[in-house]
């Protein structure tokens, strides 16, 4: 009887671990998903193509009916989460219907979007004229920040700075050789 209940609880735990809050549309890339660099090279060729892109938010601009999120492109993991790296193929704009709070969708947060490519827009970054691919978003996801690991050194862990070369301790503590 206890083995049966244990099996049920393990199964419930495993199924609960599979739950995710990532929208279904973002879990897989559409077939023939072009990169940002490809689209910037031939922007008119890819208008209407479905894409799944993601990266780091650079700016959020709210308009009357929609919000434009400027994103620095990053490679995506299988789950759709952007990989934290310094490598990028460029920037793109995600156009989303409605209002997104710029405090929540802050600069530096990881963001993934899926949708269809619209006509590119020429804007400036500083004084540089830049062609931005534009994604009319059908689904998007703001990722939780990754936990920062603490590299705490336990002061009570035994540490011998002389091992194995020199041992100033008496032999009664045990030789290394």
PDB file of C-alpha atoms in Angstrom:
ATOM      1  CA  UNK A   1       0.000   0.000   0.000  1.00  0.00           C
ATOM      2  CA  UNK A   2       2.788   2.478   0.869  1.00  0.00           C
ATOM      3  CA  UNK A   3       4.653   1.703  -2.343  1.00  0.00           C
ATOM      4  CA  UNK A   4       1.544   2.617  -4.330  1.00  0.00           C
ATOM      5  CA  UNK A   5       1.158   5.963  -2.526  1.00  0.00           C
ATOM      6  CA  UNK A   6       4.850   6.685  -2.872  1.00  0.00           C
ATOM      7  CA  UNK A   7       4.622   5.995  -6.611  1.00  0.00           C
ATOM      8  CA  UNK A   8       1.623   8.323  -6.939  1.00  0.00           C
ATOM      9  CA  UNK A   9       3.396  11.158  -5.129  1.00  0.00           C
ATOM     10  CA  UNK A  10       6.553  10.720  -7.209  1.00  0.00           C
ATOM     11  CA  UNK A  11       4.451  10.811 -10.403  1.00  0.00           C
ATOM     12  CA  UNK A  12       2.647  13.967  -9.242  1.00  0.00           C
ATOM     13  CA  UNK A  13       5.993  15.599  -8.442  1.00  0.00           C
ATOM     14  CA  UNK A  14       7.415  14.716 -11.851  1.00  0.00           C
ATOM     15  CA  UNK A  15       4.356  15.996 -13.694  1.00  0.00           C
ATOM     16  CA  UNK A  16       4.348  19.194 -11.647  1.00  0.00           C
ATOM     17  CA  UNK A  17       8.011  19.742 -12.541  1.00  0.00           C
ATOM     18  CA  UNK A  18       7.082  19.742 -16.227  1.00  0.00           C
ATOM     19  CA  UNK A  19       4.735  22.706 -15.848  1.00  0.00           C
ATOM     20  CA  UNK A  20       5.906  25.940 -17.409  1.00  0.00           C
ATOM     21  CA  UNK A  21       4.568  29.447 -17.800  1.00  0.00           C
ATOM     22  CA  UNK A  22       6.188  29.956 -21.221  1.00  0.00           C
ATOM     23  CA  UNK A  23       3.510  30.353 -23.931  1.00  0.00           C
ATOM     24  CA  UNK A  24       3.116  27.373 -26.246  1.00  0.00           C
ATOM     25  CA  UNK A  25       3.943  29.525 -29.289  1.00  0.00           C
ATOM     26  CA  UNK A  26       7.419  30.269 -27.895  1.00  0.00           C
ATOM     27  CA  UNK A  27       8.456  26.706 -27.103  1.00  0.00           C
ATOM     28  CA  UNK A  28       9.499  25.825 -30.640  1.00  0.00           C
ATOM     29  CA  UNK A  29      10.969  27.880 -33.448  1.00  0.00           C
ATOM     30  CA  UNK A  30       8.964  28.075 -36.676  1.00  0.00           C
ATOM     31  CA  UNK A  31      10.390  26.179 -39.649  1.00  0.00           C
ATOM     32  CA  UNK A  32      12.935  28.185 -41.605  1.00  0.00           C
ATOM     33  CA  UNK A  33      13.455  30.673 -38.765  1.00  0.00           C
ATOM     34  CA  UNK A  34      15.886  33.257 -40.255  1.00  0.00           C
ATOM     35  CA  UNK A  35      18.452  35.035 -38.100  1.00  0.00           C
ATOM     36  CA  UNK A  36      18.453  38.781 -37.474  1.00  0.00           C
ATOM     37  CA  UNK A  37      21.619  39.115 -39.586  1.00  0.00           C
ATOM     38  CA  UNK A  38      19.932  37.393 -42.566  1.00  0.00           C
ATOM     39  CA  UNK A  39      16.905  39.658 -42.326  1.00  0.00           C
ATOM     40  CA  UNK A  40      19.036  42.799 -42.035  1.00  0.00           C
ATOM     41  CA  UNK A  41      20.891  41.745 -45.197  1.00  0.00           C
ATOM     42  CA  UNK A  42      17.715  41.333 -47.298  1.00  0.00           C
ATOM     43  CA  UNK A  43      14.873  42.881 -45.279  1.00  0.00           C
ATOM     44  CA  UNK A  44      12.188  42.992 -47.997  1.00  0.00           C
ATOM     45  CA  UNK A  45      12.627  39.294 -48.830  1.00  0.00           C
ATOM     46  CA  UNK A  46      11.555  38.154 -45.362  1.00  0.00           C
ATOM     47  CA  UNK A  47       8.464  40.356 -44.829  1.00  0.00           C
ATOM     48  CA  UNK A  48       5.626  38.096 -43.597  1.00  0.00           C
ATOM     49  CA  UNK A  49       7.961  35.340 -42.379  1.00  0.00           C
ATOM     50  CA  UNK A  50       7.306  33.826 -38.947  1.00  0.00           C
ATOM     51  CA  UNK A  51      10.192  34.139 -36.489  1.00  0.00           C
ATOM     52  CA  UNK A  52      11.094  33.359 -32.899  1.00  0.00           C
ATOM     53  CA  UNK A  53      13.758  35.751 -31.671  1.00  0.00           C
ATOM     54  CA  UNK A  54      14.968  36.843 -28.297  1.00  0.00           C
ATOM     55  CA  UNK A  55      17.612  38.775 -26.492  1.00  0.00           C
ATOM     56  CA  UNK A  56      18.183  41.599 -24.048  1.00  0.00           C
ATOM     57  CA  UNK A  57      15.850  44.577 -23.839  1.00  0.00           C
ATOM     58  CA  UNK A  58      17.567  47.827 -24.858  1.00  0.00           C
ATOM     59  CA  UNK A  59      14.574  50.218 -24.739  1.00  0.00           C
ATOM     60  CA  UNK A  60      10.787  50.270 -24.381  1.00  0.00           C
ATOM     61  CA  UNK A  61       8.657  52.926 -26.085  1.00  0.00           C
ATOM     62  CA  UNK A  62       4.910  53.104 -25.469  1.00  0.00           C
ATOM     63  CA  UNK A  63       2.677  54.564 -28.165  1.00  0.00           C
ATOM     64  CA  UNK A  64      -1.064  55.238 -28.200  1.00  0.00           C
ATOM     65  CA  UNK A  65      -2.086  51.692 -29.088  1.00  0.00           C
ATOM     66  CA  UNK A  66       1.046  49.584 -28.962  1.00  0.00           C
ATOM     67  CA  UNK A  67       4.486  49.219 -27.409  1.00  0.00           C
ATOM     68  CA  UNK A  68       7.785  48.910 -29.229  1.00  0.00           C
ATOM     69  CA  UNK A  69      10.493  46.911 -27.485  1.00  0.00           C
ATOM     70  CA  UNK A  70      13.998  47.355 -28.889  1.00  0.00           C
ATOM     71  CA  UNK A  71      15.898  44.109 -28.344  1.00  0.00           C
ATOM     72  CA  UNK A  72      19.588  43.242 -28.734  1.00  0.00           C
ATOM     73  CA  UNK A  73      19.491  39.816 -30.385  1.00  0.00           C
ATOM     74  CA  UNK A  74      20.962  36.787 -28.589  1.00  0.00           C
ATOM     75  CA  UNK A  75      21.036  33.089 -29.436  1.00  0.00           C
ATOM     76  CA  UNK A  76      18.226  31.096 -27.827  1.00  0.00           C
ATOM     77  CA  UNK A  77      18.271  27.926 -25.779  1.00  0.00           C
ATOM     78  CA  UNK A  78      15.921  25.110 -26.736  1.00  0.00           C
ATOM     79  CA  UNK A  79      13.312  26.490 -24.331  1.00  0.00           C
ATOM     80  CA  UNK A  80      13.459  29.895 -26.032  1.00  0.00           C
ATOM     81  CA  UNK A  81      15.377  31.661 -23.263  1.00  0.00           C
ATOM     82  CA  UNK A  82      18.148  33.980 -24.536  1.00  0.00           C
ATOM     83  CA  UNK A  83      21.669  32.872 -23.701  1.00  0.00           C
ATOM     84  CA  UNK A  84      23.631  35.418 -21.700  1.00  0.00           C
ATOM     85  CA  UNK A  85      26.536  36.185 -23.997  1.00  0.00           C
ATOM     86  CA  UNK A  86      28.281  39.151 -25.568  1.00  0.00           C
ATOM     87  CA  UNK A  87      27.608  37.864 -29.091  1.00  0.00           C
ATOM     88  CA  UNK A  88      24.768  39.424 -31.085  1.00  0.00           C
ATOM     89  CA  UNK A  89      23.567  39.524 -34.699  1.00  0.00           C
ATOM     90  CA  UNK A  90      22.111  42.996 -34.251  1.00  0.00           C
ATOM     91  CA  UNK A  91      18.941  44.597 -32.949  1.00  0.00           C
ATOM     92  CA  UNK A  92      15.280  44.268 -33.779  1.00  0.00           C
ATOM     93  CA  UNK A  93      12.002  45.850 -32.711  1.00  0.00           C
ATOM     94  CA  UNK A  94       9.121  43.828 -31.283  1.00  0.00           C
ATOM     95  CA  UNK A  95       5.795  45.627 -31.783  1.00  0.00           C
ATOM     96  CA  UNK A  96       3.256  44.510 -29.179  1.00  0.00           C
ATOM     97  CA  UNK A  97      -0.404  45.525 -28.940  1.00  0.00           C
ATOM     98  CA  UNK A  98      -1.247  47.316 -25.701  1.00  0.00           C
ATOM     99  CA  UNK A  99       0.812  48.780 -22.889  1.00  0.00           C
ATOM    100  CA  UNK A 100       3.964  47.289 -21.350  1.00  0.00           C
ATOM    101  CA  UNK A 101       5.317  48.932 -18.228  1.00  0.00           C
ATOM    102  CA  UNK A 102       8.902  50.124 -18.891  1.00  0.00           C
ATOM    103  CA  UNK A 103       9.789  49.531 -15.243  1.00  0.00           C
ATOM    104  CA  UNK A 104       8.855  45.844 -15.471  1.00  0.00           C
ATOM    105  CA  UNK A 105      10.205  45.430 -19.013  1.00  0.00           C
ATOM    106  CA  UNK A 106      13.420  47.134 -17.986  1.00  0.00           C
ATOM    107  CA  UNK A 107      16.668  47.496 -19.859  1.00  0.00           C
ATOM    108  CA  UNK A 108      18.814  44.366 -19.550  1.00  0.00           C
ATOM    109  CA  UNK A 109      15.978  41.851 -19.003  1.00  0.00           C
ATOM    110  CA  UNK A 110      15.783  38.691 -21.127  1.00  0.00           C
ATOM    111  CA  UNK A 111      12.898  38.736 -23.607  1.00  0.00           C
ATOM    112  CA  UNK A 112      11.608  36.344 -26.275  1.00  0.00           C
ATOM    113  CA  UNK A 113       9.031  37.083 -28.961  1.00  0.00           C
ATOM    114  CA  UNK A 114       7.368  35.235 -31.799  1.00  0.00           C
ATOM    115  CA  UNK A 115       5.427  36.740 -34.675  1.00  0.00           C
ATOM    116  CA  UNK A 116       5.588  37.835 -38.296  1.00  0.00           C
ATOM    117  CA  UNK A 117       8.115  40.206 -39.811  1.00  0.00           C
ATOM    118  CA  UNK A 118       6.786  43.574 -40.948  1.00  0.00           C
ATOM    119  CA  UNK A 119       8.518  46.145 -43.128  1.00  0.00           C
ATOM    120  CA  UNK A 120      11.861  47.194 -41.642  1.00  0.00           C
ATOM    121  CA  UNK A 121      12.345  50.662 -40.185  1.00  0.00           C
ATOM    122  CA  UNK A 122      15.362  52.922 -40.428  1.00  0.00           C
ATOM    123  CA  UNK A 123      16.195  54.604 -37.115  1.00  0.00           C
ATOM    124  CA  UNK A 124      19.317  55.885 -35.481  1.00  0.00           C
ATOM    125  CA  UNK A 125      21.384  54.481 -32.641  1.00  0.00           C
ATOM    126  CA  UNK A 126      23.267  57.538 -31.510  1.00  0.00           C
ATOM    127  CA  UNK A 127      24.231  59.099 -34.837  1.00  0.00           C
ATOM    128  CA  UNK A 128      24.411  55.807 -36.737  1.00  0.00           C
ATOM    129  CA  UNK A 129      21.540  55.040 -39.132  1.00  0.00           C
ATOM    130  CA  UNK A 130      20.401  51.475 -38.466  1.00  0.00           C
ATOM    131  CA  UNK A 131      17.857  49.237 -40.227  1.00  0.00           C
ATOM    132  CA  UNK A 132      15.691  47.502 -37.626  1.00  0.00           C
ATOM    133  CA  UNK A 133      13.754  44.359 -38.534  1.00  0.00           C
ATOM    134  CA  UNK A 134      10.258  44.693 -37.014  1.00  0.00           C
ATOM    135  CA  UNK A 135       8.345  41.757 -35.518  1.00  0.00           C
ATOM    136  CA  UNK A 136       4.573  42.112 -35.102  1.00  0.00           C
ATOM    137  CA  UNK A 137       4.330  39.977 -31.977  1.00  0.00           C
ATOM    138  CA  UNK A 138       1.784  37.222 -31.562  1.00  0.00           C
ATOM    139  CA  UNK A 139       3.338  35.955 -28.293  1.00  0.00           C
ATOM    140  CA  UNK A 140       6.098  37.175 -25.997  1.00  0.00           C
ATOM    141  CA  UNK A 141       7.700  36.271 -22.691  1.00  0.00           C
ATOM    142  CA  UNK A 142       9.744  38.229 -20.157  1.00  0.00           C
ATOM    143  CA  UNK A 143      12.148  35.857 -18.417  1.00  0.00           C
ATOM    144  CA  UNK A 144      12.897  35.922 -14.718  1.00  0.00           C
ATOM    145  CA  UNK A 145      16.451  37.023 -13.908  1.00  0.00           C
ATOM    146  CA  UNK A 146      18.860  34.139 -13.383  1.00  0.00           C
ATOM    147  CA  UNK A 147      19.987  33.559  -9.830  1.00  0.00           C
ATOM    148  CA  UNK A 148      23.493  34.785  -9.141  1.00  0.00           C
ATOM    149  CA  UNK A 149      25.681  32.072  -7.694  1.00  0.00           C
ATOM    150  CA  UNK A 150      27.562  32.798  -4.532  1.00  0.00           C
ATOM    151  CA  UNK A 151      31.108  31.475  -4.396  1.00  0.00           C
ATOM    152  CA  UNK A 152      31.364  31.378  -0.640  1.00  0.00           C
ATOM    153  CA  UNK A 153      34.433  29.683   0.795  1.00  0.00           C
ATOM    154  CA  UNK A 154      33.685  27.744   3.949  1.00  0.00           C
ATOM    155  CA  UNK A 155      36.304  28.872   6.504  1.00  0.00           C
ATOM    156  CA  UNK A 156      35.922  25.646   8.471  1.00  0.00           C
ATOM    157  CA  UNK A 157      36.818  23.376   5.572  1.00  0.00           C
ATOM    158  CA  UNK A 158      40.291  21.928   6.020  1.00  0.00           C
ATOM    159  CA  UNK A 159      42.857  23.516   3.757  1.00  0.00           C
ATOM    160  CA  UNK A 160      46.577  22.773   3.641  1.00  0.00           C
ATOM    161  CA  UNK A 161      48.474  25.340   1.549  1.00  0.00           C
ATOM    162  CA  UNK A 162      51.667  23.269   1.591  1.00  0.00           C
ATOM    163  CA  UNK A 163      50.197  20.011   0.261  1.00  0.00           C
ATOM    164  CA  UNK A 164      51.874  17.996  -1.239  1.00  0.00           C
ATOM    165  CA  UNK A 165      55.245  19.750  -1.315  1.00  0.00           C
ATOM    166  CA  UNK A 166      56.115  20.799   2.209  1.00  0.00           C
ATOM    167  CA  UNK A 167      54.693  19.768   5.521  1.00  0.00           C
ATOM    168  CA  UNK A 168      55.649  21.821   8.551  1.00  0.00           C
ATOM    169  CA  UNK A 169      53.493  19.708  10.869  1.00  0.00           C
ATOM    170  CA  UNK A 170      54.850  16.871  13.016  1.00  0.00           C
ATOM    171  CA  UNK A 171      54.583  13.340  11.663  1.00  0.00           C
ATOM    172  CA  UNK A 172      51.846  12.417  14.179  1.00  0.00           C
ATOM    173  CA  UNK A 173      49.244  14.187  11.987  1.00  0.00           C
ATOM    174  CA  UNK A 174      49.970  11.625   9.314  1.00  0.00           C
ATOM    175  CA  UNK A 175      52.396  11.867   6.418  1.00  0.00           C
ATOM    176  CA  UNK A 176      51.199  12.406   2.860  1.00  0.00           C
ATOM    177  CA  UNK A 177      53.731  10.013   1.408  1.00  0.00           C
TER     178      UNK A 177
END
